[in-house]
XYZ file of N, CA, C and O in Angstrom:
260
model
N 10.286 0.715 -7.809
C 9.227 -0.237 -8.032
C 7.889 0.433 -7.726
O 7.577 1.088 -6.732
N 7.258 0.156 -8.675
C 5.477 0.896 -8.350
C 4.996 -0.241 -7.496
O 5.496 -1.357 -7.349
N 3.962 0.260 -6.987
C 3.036 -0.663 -6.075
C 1.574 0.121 -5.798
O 1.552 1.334 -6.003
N 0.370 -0.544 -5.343
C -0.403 -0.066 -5.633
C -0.781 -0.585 -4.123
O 0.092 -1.111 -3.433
N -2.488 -0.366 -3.507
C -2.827 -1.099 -2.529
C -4.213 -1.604 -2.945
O -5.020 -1.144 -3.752
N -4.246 -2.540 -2.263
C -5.786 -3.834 -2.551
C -5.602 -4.377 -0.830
O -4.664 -4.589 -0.062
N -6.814 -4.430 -0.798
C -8.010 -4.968 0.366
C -7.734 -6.255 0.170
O -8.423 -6.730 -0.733
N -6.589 -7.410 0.936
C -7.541 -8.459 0.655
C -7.594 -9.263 2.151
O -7.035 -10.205 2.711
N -8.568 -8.326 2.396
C -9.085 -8.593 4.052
C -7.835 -7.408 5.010
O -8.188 -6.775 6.005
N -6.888 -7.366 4.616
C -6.326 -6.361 5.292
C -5.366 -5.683 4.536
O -4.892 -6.542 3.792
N -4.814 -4.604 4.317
C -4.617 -3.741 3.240
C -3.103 -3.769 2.746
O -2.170 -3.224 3.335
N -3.035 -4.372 1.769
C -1.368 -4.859 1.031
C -1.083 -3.981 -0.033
O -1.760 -3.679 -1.016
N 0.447 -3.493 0.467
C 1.242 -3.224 -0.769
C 1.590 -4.157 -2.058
O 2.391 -5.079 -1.905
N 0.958 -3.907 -3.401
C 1.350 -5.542 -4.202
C 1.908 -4.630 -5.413
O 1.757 -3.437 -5.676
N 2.451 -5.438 -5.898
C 3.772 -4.973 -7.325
C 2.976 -5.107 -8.681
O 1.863 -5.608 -8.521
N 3.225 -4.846 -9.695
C 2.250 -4.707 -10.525
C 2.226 -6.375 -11.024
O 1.870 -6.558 -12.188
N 2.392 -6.937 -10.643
C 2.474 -8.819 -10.858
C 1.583 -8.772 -9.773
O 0.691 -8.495 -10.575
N 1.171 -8.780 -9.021
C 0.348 -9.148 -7.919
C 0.886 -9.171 -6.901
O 0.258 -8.898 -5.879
N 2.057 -9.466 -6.870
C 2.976 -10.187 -5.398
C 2.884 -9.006 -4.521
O 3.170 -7.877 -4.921
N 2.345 -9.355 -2.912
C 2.264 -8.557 -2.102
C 3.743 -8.151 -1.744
O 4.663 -8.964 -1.837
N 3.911 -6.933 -1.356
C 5.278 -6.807 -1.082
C 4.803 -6.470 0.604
O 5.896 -6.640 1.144
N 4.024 -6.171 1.520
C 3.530 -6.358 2.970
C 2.489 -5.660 3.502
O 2.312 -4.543 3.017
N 1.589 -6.092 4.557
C 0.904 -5.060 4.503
C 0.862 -4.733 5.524
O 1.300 -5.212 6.569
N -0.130 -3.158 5.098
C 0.133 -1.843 5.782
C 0.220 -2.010 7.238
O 0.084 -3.134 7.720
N 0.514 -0.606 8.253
C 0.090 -0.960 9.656
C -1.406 -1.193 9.575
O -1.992 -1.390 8.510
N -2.188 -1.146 11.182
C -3.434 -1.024 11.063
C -3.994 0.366 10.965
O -5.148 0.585 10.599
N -3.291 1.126 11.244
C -3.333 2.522 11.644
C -3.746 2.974 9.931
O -4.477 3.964 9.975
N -3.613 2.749 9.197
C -3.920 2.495 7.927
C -5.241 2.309 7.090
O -5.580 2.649 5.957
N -6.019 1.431 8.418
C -7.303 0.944 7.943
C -8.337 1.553 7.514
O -9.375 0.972 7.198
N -8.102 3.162 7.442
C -9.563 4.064 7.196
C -9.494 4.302 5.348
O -10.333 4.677 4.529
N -7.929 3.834 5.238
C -7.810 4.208 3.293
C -8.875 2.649 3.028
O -8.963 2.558 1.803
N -9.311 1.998 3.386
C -10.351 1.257 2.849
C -11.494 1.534 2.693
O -12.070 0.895 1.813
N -12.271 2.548 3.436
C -13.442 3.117 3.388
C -12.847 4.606 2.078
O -13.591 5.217 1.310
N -11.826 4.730 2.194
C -11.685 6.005 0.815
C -11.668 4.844 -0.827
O -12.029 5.072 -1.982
N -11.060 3.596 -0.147
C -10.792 2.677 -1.693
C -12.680 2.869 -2.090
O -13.231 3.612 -2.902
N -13.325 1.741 -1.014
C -14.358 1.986 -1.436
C -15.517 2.879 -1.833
O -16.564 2.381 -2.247
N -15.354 4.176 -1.716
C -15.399 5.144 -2.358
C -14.793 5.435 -3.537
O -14.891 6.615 -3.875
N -14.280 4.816 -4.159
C -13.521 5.254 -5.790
C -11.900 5.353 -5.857
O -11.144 5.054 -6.782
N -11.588 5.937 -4.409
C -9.956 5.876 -4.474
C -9.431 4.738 -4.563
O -9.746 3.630 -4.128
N -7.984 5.403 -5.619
C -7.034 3.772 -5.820
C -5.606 4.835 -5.283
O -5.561 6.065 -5.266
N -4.804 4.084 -4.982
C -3.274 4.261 -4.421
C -2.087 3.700 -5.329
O -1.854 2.595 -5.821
N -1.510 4.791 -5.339
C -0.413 3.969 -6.224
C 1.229 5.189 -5.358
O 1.454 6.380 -5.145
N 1.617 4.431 -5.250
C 3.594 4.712 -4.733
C 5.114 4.015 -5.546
O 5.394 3.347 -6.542
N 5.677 4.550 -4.605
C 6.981 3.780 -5.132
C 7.414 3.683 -3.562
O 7.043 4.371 -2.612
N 8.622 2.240 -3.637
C 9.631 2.327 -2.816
C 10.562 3.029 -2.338
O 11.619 2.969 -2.966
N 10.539 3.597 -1.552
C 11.171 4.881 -0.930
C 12.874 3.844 -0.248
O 14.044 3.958 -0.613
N 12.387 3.136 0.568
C 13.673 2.354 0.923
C 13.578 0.517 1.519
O 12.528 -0.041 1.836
N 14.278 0.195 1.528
C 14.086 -1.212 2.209
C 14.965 -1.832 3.213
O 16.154 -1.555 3.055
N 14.614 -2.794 4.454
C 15.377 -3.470 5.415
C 15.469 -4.639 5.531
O 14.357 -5.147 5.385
N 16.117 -5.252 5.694
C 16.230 -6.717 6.498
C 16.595 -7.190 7.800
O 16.413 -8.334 8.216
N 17.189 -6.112 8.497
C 17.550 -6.420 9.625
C 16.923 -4.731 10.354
O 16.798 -3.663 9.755
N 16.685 -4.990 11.540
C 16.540 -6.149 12.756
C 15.477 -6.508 12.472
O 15.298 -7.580 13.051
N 14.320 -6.143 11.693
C 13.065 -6.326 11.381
C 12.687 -6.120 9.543
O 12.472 -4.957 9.201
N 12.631 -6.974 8.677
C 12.147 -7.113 7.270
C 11.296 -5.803 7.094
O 10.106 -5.926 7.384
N 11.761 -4.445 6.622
C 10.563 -3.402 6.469
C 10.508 -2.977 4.825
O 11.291 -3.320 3.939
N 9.490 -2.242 4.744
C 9.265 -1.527 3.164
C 8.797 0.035 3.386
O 7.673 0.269 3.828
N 9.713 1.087 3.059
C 9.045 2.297 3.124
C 8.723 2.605 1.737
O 9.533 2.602 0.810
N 7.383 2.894 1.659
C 6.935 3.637 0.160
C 6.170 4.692 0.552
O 5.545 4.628 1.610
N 6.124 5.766 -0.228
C 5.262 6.825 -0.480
C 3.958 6.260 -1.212
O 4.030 5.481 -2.163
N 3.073 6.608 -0.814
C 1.393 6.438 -1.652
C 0.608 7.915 -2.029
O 0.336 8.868 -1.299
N 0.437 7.757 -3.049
C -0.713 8.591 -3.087
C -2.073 8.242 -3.595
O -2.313 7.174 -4.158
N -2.994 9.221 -3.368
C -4.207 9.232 -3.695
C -4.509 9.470 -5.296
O -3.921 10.220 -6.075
N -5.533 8.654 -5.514
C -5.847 9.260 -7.422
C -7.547 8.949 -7.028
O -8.258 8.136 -6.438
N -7.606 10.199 -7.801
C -9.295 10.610 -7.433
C -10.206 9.779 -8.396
O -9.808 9.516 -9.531
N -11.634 9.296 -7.868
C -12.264 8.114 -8.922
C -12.676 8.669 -10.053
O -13.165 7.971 -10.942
């Protein structure tokens, strides 16, 4: 599954439908000052959990503005 990231107030993985799939840690928060600069992010799902804790691992990368 592709996924991309968007700001909306705090920084979400969303599917190309919109649907957030979760968002990021906070540790995360400086790729908003690169979005707003021109960078966009785009990944795939690397793996997924449900137990003991609901997680999403994806790879992201950078695409230059």
């Amino acid at each position: 599954m592709a996924l991309t990231i968007e700001q909306r107030g705090r920084l979400f993985a969303v599917d190309s439908s919109g649907q957030s799939v979760g968002a990021l840690p906070t540790s995360f928060n400086y790729l908003a000052d690169c979005m707003a600069a021109g960078f966009t992010y785009e990944g795939r799902v690397n793996s997924s959990a449900s137990t003991p804790v609901a997680s999403v691992n994806v790879d992201f990368a950078p695409r230059t503005p």
